[in-house]
mmCIF file of C-alpha atoms in Angstrom:
data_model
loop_
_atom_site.group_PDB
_atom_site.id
_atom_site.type_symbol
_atom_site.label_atom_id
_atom_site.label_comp_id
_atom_site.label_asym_id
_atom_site.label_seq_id
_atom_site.Cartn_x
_atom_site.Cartn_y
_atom_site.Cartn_z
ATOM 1 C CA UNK A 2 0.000 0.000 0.000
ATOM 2 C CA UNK A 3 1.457 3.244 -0.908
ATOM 3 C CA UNK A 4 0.225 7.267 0.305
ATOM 4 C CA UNK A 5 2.011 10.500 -0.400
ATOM 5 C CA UNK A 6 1.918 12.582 3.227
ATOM 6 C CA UNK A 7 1.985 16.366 2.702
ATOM 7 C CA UNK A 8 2.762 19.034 4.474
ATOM 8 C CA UNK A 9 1.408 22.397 5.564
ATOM 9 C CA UNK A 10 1.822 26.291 6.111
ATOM 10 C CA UNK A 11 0.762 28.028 8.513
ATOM 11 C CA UNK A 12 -1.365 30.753 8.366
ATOM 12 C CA UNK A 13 -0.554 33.070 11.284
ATOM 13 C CA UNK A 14 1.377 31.980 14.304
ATOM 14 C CA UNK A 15 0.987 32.869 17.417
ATOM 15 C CA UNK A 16 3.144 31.910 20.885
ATOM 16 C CA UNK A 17 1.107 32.488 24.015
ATOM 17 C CA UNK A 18 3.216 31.322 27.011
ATOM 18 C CA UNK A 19 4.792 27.844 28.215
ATOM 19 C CA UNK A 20 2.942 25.450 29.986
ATOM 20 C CA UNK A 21 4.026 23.595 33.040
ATOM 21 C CA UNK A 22 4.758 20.396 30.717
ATOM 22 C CA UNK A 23 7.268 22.370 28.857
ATOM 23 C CA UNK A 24 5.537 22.633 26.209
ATOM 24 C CA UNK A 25 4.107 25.923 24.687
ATOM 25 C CA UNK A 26 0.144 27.037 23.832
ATOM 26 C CA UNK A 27 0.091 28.243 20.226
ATOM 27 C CA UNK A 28 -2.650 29.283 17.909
ATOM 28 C CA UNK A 29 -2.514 28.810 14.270
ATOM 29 C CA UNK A 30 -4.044 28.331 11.257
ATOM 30 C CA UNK A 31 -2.728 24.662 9.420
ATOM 31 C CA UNK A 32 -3.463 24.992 5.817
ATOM 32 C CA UNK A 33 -2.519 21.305 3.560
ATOM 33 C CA UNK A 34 -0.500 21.830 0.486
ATOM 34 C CA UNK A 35 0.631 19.731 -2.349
ATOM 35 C CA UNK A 36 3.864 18.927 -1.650
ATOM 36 C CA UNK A 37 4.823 14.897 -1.174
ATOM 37 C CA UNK A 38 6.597 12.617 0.518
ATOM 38 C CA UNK A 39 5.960 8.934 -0.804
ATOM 39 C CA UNK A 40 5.711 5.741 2.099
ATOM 40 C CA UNK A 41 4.810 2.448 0.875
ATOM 41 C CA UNK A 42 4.615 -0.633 3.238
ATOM 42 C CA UNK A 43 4.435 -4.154 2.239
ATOM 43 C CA UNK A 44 4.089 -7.665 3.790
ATOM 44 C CA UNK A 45 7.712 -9.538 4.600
ATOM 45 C CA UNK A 46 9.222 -12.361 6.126
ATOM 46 C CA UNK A 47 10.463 -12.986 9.530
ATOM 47 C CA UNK A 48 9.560 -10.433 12.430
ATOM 48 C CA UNK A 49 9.267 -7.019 12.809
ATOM 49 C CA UNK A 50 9.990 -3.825 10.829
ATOM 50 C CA UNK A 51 12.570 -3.258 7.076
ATOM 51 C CA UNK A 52 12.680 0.132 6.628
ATOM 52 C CA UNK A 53 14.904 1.971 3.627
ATOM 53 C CA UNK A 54 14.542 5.521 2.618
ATOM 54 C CA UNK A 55 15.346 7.398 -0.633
ATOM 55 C CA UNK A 56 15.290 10.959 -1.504
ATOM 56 C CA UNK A 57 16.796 13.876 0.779
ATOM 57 C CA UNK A 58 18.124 12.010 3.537
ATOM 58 C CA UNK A 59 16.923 12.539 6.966
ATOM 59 C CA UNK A 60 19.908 13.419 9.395
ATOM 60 C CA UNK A 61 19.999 11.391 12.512
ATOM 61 C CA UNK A 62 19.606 7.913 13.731
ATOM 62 C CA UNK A 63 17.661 5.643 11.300
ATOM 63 C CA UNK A 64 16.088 4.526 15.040
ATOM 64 C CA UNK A 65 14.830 7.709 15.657
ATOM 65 C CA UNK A 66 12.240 8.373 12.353
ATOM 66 C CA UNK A 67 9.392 8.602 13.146
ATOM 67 C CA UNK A 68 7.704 6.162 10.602
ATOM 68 C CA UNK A 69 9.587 3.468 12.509
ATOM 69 C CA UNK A 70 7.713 5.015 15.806
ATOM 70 C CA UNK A 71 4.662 4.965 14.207
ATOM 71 C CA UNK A 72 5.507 1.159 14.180
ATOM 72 C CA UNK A 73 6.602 0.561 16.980
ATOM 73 C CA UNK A 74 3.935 2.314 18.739
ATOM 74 C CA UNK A 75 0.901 0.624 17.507
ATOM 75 C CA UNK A 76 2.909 -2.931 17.675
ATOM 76 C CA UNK A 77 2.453 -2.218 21.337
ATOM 77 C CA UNK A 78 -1.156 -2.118 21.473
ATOM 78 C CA UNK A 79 -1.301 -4.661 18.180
ATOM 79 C CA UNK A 80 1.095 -7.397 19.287
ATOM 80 C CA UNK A 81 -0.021 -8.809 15.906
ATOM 81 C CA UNK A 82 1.153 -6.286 13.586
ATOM 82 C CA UNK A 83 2.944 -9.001 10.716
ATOM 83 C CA UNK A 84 7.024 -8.133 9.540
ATOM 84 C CA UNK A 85 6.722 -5.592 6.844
ATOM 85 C CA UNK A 86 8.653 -3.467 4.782
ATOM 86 C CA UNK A 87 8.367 0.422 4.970
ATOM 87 C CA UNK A 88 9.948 2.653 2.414
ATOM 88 C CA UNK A 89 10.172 6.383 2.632
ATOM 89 C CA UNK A 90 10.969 8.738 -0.217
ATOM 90 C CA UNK A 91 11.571 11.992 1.251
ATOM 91 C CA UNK A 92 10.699 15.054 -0.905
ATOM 92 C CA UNK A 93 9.539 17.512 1.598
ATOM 93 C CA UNK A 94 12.836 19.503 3.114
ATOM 94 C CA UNK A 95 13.290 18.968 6.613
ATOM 95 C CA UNK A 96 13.353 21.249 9.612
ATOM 96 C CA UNK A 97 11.842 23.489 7.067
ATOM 97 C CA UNK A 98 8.427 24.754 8.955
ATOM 98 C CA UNK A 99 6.566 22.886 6.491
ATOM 99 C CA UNK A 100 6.061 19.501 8.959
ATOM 100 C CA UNK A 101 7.305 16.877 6.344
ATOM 101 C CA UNK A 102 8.008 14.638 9.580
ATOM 102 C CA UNK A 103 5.506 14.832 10.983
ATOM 103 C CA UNK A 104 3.148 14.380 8.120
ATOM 104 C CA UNK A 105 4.900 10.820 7.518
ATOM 105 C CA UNK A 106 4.089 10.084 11.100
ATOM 106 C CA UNK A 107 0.478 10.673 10.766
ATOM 107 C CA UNK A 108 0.533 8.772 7.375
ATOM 108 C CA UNK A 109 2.397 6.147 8.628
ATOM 109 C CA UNK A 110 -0.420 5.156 11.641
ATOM 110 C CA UNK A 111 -3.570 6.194 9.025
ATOM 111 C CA UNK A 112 -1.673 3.329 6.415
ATOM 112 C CA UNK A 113 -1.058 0.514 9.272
ATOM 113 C CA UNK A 114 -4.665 0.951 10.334
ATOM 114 C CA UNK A 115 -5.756 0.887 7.232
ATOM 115 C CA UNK A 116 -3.601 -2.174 5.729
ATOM 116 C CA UNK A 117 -4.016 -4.123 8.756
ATOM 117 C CA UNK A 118 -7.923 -3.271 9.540
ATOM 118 C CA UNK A 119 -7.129 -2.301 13.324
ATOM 119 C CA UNK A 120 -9.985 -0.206 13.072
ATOM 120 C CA UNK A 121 -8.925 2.255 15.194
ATOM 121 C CA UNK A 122 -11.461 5.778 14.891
ATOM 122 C CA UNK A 123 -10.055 9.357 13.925
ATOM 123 C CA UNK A 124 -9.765 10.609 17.040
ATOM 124 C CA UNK A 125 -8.029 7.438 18.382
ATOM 125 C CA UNK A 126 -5.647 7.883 15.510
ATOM 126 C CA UNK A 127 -4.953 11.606 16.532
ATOM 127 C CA UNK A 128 -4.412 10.253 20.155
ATOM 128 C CA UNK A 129 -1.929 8.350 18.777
ATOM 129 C CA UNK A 130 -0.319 11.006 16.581
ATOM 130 C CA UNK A 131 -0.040 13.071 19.903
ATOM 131 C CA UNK A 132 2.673 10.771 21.070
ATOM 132 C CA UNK A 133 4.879 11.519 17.907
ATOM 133 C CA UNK A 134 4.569 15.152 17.836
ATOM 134 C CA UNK A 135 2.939 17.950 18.670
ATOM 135 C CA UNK A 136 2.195 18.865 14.400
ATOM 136 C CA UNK A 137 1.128 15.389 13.875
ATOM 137 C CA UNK A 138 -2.809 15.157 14.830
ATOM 138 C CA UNK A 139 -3.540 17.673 12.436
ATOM 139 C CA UNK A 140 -2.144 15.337 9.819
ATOM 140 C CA UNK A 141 -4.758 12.901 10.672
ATOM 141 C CA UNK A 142 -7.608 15.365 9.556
ATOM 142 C CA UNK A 143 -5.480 16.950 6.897
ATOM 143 C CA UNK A 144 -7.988 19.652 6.110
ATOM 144 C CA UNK A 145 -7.511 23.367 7.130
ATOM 145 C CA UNK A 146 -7.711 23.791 10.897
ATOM 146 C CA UNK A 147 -7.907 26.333 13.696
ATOM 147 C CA UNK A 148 -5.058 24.898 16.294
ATOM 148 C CA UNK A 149 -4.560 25.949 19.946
ATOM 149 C CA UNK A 150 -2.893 24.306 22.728
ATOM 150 C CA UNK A 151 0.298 22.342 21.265
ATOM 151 C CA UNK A 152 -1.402 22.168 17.765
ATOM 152 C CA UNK A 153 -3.525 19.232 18.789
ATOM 153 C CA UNK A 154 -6.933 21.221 19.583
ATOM 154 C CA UNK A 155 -8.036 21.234 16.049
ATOM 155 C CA UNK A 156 -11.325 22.680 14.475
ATOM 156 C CA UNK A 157 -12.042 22.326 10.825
ATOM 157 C CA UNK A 158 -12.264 25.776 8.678
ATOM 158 C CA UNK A 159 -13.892 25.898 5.290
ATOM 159 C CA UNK A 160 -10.916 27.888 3.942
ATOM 160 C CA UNK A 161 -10.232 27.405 -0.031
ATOM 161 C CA UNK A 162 -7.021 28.644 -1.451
ATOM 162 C CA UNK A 163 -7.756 26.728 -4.776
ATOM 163 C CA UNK A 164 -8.308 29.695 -6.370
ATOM 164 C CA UNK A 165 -4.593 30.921 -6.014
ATOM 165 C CA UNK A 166 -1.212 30.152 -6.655
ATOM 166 C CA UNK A 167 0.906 29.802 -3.151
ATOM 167 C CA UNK A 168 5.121 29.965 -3.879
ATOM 168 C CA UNK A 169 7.040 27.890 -1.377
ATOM 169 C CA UNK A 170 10.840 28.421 -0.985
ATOM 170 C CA UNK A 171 12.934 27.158 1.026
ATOM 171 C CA UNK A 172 16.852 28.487 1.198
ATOM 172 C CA UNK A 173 18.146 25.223 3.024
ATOM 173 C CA UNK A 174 18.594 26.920 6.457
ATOM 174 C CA UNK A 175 17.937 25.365 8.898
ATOM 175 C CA UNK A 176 16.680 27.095 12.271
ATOM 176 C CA UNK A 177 16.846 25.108 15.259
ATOM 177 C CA UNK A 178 12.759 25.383 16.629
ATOM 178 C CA UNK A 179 14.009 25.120 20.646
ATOM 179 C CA UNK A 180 16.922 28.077 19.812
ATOM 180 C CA UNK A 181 13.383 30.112 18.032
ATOM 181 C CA UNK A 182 11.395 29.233 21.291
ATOM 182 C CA UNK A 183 14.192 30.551 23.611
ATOM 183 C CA UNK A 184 14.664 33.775 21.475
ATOM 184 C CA UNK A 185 10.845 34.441 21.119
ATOM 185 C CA UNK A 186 10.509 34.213 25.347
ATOM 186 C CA UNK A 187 13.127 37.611 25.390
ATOM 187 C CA UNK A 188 10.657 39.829 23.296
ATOM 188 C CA UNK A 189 7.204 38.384 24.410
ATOM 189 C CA UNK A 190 3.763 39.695 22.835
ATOM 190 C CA UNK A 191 1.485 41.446 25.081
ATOM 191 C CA UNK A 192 -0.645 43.551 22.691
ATOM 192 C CA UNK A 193 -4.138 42.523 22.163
ATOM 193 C CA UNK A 194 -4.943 40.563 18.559
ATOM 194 C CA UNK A 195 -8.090 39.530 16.513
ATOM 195 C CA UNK A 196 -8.465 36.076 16.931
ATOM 196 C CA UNK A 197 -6.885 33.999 13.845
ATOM 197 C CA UNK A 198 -10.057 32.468 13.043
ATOM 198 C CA UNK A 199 -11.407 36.026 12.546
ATOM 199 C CA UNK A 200 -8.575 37.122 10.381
ATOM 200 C CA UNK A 201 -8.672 34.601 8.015
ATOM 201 C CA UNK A 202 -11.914 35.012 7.439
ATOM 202 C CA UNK A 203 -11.445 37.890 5.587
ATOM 203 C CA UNK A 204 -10.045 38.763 2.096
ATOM 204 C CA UNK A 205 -6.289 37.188 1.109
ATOM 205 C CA UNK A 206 -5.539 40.722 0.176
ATOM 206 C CA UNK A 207 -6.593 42.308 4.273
ATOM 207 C CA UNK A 208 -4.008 39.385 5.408
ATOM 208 C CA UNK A 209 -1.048 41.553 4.971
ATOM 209 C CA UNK A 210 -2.272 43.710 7.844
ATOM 210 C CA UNK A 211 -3.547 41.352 10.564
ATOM 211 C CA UNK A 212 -1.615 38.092 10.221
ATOM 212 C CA UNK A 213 1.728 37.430 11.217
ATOM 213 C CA UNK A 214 4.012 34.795 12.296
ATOM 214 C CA UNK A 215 6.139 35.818 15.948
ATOM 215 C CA UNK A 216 9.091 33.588 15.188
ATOM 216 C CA UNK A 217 9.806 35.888 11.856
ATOM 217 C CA UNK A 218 11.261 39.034 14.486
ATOM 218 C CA UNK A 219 13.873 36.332 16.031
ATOM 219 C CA UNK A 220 14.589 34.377 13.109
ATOM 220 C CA UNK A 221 14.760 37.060 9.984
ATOM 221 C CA UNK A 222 17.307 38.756 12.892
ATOM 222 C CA UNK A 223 19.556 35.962 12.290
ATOM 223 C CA UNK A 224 19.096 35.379 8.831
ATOM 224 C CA UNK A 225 18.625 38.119 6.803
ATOM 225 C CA UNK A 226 18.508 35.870 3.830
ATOM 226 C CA UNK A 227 14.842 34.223 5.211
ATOM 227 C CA UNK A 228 13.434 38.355 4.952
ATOM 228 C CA UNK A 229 14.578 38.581 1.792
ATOM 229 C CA UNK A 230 12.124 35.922 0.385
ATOM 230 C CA UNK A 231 9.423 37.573 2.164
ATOM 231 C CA UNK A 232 10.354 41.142 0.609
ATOM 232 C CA UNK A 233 10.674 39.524 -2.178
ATOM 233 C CA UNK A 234 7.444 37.710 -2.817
ATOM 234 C CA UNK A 235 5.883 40.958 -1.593
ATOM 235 C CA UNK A 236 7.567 42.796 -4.145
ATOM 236 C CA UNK A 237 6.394 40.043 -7.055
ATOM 237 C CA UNK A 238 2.722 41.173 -5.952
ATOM 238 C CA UNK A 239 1.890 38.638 -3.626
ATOM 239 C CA UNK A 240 -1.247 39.131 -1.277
ATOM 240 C CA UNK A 241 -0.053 37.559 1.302
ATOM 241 C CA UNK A 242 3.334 36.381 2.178
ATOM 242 C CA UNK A 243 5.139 34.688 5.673
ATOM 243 C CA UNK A 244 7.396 32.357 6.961
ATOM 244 C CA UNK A 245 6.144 29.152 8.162
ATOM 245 C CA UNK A 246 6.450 27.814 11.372
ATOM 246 C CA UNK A 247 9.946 28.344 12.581
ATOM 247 C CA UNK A 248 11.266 28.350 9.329
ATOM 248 C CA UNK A 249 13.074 28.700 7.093
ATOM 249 C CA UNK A 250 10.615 27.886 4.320
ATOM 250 C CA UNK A 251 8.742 31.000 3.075
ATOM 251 C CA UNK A 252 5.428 30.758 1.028
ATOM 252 C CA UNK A 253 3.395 33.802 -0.821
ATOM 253 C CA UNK A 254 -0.161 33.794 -2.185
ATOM 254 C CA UNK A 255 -0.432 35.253 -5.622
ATOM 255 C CA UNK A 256 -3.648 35.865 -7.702
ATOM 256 C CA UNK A 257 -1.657 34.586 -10.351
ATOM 257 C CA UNK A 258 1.316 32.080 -11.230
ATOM 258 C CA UNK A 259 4.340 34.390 -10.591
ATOM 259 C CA UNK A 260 7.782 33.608 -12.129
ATOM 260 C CA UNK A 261 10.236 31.934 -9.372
ATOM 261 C CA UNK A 262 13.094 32.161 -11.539
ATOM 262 C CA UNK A 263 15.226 34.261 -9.248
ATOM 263 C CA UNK A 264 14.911 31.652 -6.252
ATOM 264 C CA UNK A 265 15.924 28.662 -8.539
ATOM 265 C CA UNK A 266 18.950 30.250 -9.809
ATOM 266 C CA UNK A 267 19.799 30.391 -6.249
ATOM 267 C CA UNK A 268 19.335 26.763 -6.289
ATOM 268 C CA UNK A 269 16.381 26.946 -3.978
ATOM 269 C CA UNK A 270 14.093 24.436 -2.844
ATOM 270 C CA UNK A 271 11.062 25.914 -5.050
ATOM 271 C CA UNK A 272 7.846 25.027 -5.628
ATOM 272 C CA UNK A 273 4.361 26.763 -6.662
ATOM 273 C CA UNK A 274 1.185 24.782 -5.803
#
């Protein structure tokens, strides 16, 4: 059985404070776009879990992906989870604020449950997801959603971007989201803010004005090359334009196509959807 995960943008970011669990309460707006991973998994013999991976490779141990903790967290419940083989081919960049990872997590439980008919309900699934990461329940619903407390408090929008072209670059930086988090406590928010869900429901082109992402003050400080996209897509016209997550991928929303020729000479990771 094979699935493409995707990842998201968000729309808006907000850090409120840090919880006792060390965690911190966010809200956000996840929006899906088409950008793919590939994970196929197939029956094999013996015990347990073959896993290979193609495409950008993912730093770290191969222990620690989270496909293979997808696994190995459902074998726990499932004791009779058969051997397979899992294959990953990694297209989305990672560490890039676009949740790649955590979208194969969330695929990789909705594609056991599925192959293996452990007919486990959506919100059991997101339960699950929980345990991998804090981005990964929203992968489980995979439509745009209104998230507050770690990300996991999700409720459905009908938002359409269809209608638009969104440009996605990403300059291969990669920001460190615990370094963002500890940079973002020295210059906390305290001005009152429309709630998300009440900015997006305006027009694209009001967005400019009301939504913003609080890592971009830290992280655009240290690299000045992550503004620069975001001037830039501005400057090409777009309606809306931010970094997501912690970075460093940048994305713009353009009426129409724009030309991304100046990112892919840079040899960019570039892609409009």
């Amino acid at each position: 059985m094979l699935v493409f995960p995707d990842c998201k943008i968000n729309l808006g970011l907000r850090i409120l404070n840090k919880r006792e669990d060390g965690f911190h309460n966010l809200e956000t707006v996840f929006y899906p776009i088409g950008i793919n991973d590939a994970l196929e998994v197939i029956l094999a013999p013996g015990a347990g879990l073959q896993f290979s991976q193609t495409g950008l490779m993912v730093d770290g141990n191969e222990a620690d992906n989270i496909c293979i903790k997808a696994y190995h967290l459902l074998k726990k419940d499932f004791p009779h989870l058969p051997a397979i083989k899992m294959h990953l081919h990694k297209a989305i960049p990672m560490g890039a604020g676009l949740g790649g990872g955590s979208a194969d997590g969330a695929f990789a439980l909705q594609l056991l449950n599925t192959a293996f008919e452990l007919h486990l309900s959506q919100q059991q699934l997101i339960e699950y997801a929980l345990q991998l990461g804090s981005d990964c329940p929203f992968f489980i619903i995979n439509q745009p959603c209104y998230a507050t407390g770690r990300g996991e408090n999700l409720e459905t929008l009908q938002l359409d971007l269809s209608s638009y072209k969104i440009a996605v670059i990403n300059p291969g930086i990669h920001v460190n989201t615990a370094w963002a988090f500890k940079q973002l406590q020295k210059t906390t928010k305290t001005e009152s803010r429309n709630s998300l869900k009440e900015v997006i429901s305006g027009p694209v082109s009001t967005w400019k004005k009301f939504l913003s992402n609080d890592f971009e003050t830290v992280v655009f400080a240290a690299h000045p090359e992550i503004k620069f996209i975001k001037d830039k897509l501005y400057e090409m016209d777009a309606l809306y334009a931010s970094m997501s997550g912690s970075g460093s991928t940048v994305f713009g929303i353009f009426a129409t196509a724009p030309s991304l020729t100046e990112f892919e000479k840079k040899g960019w990771f570039t892609r409009l959807v």
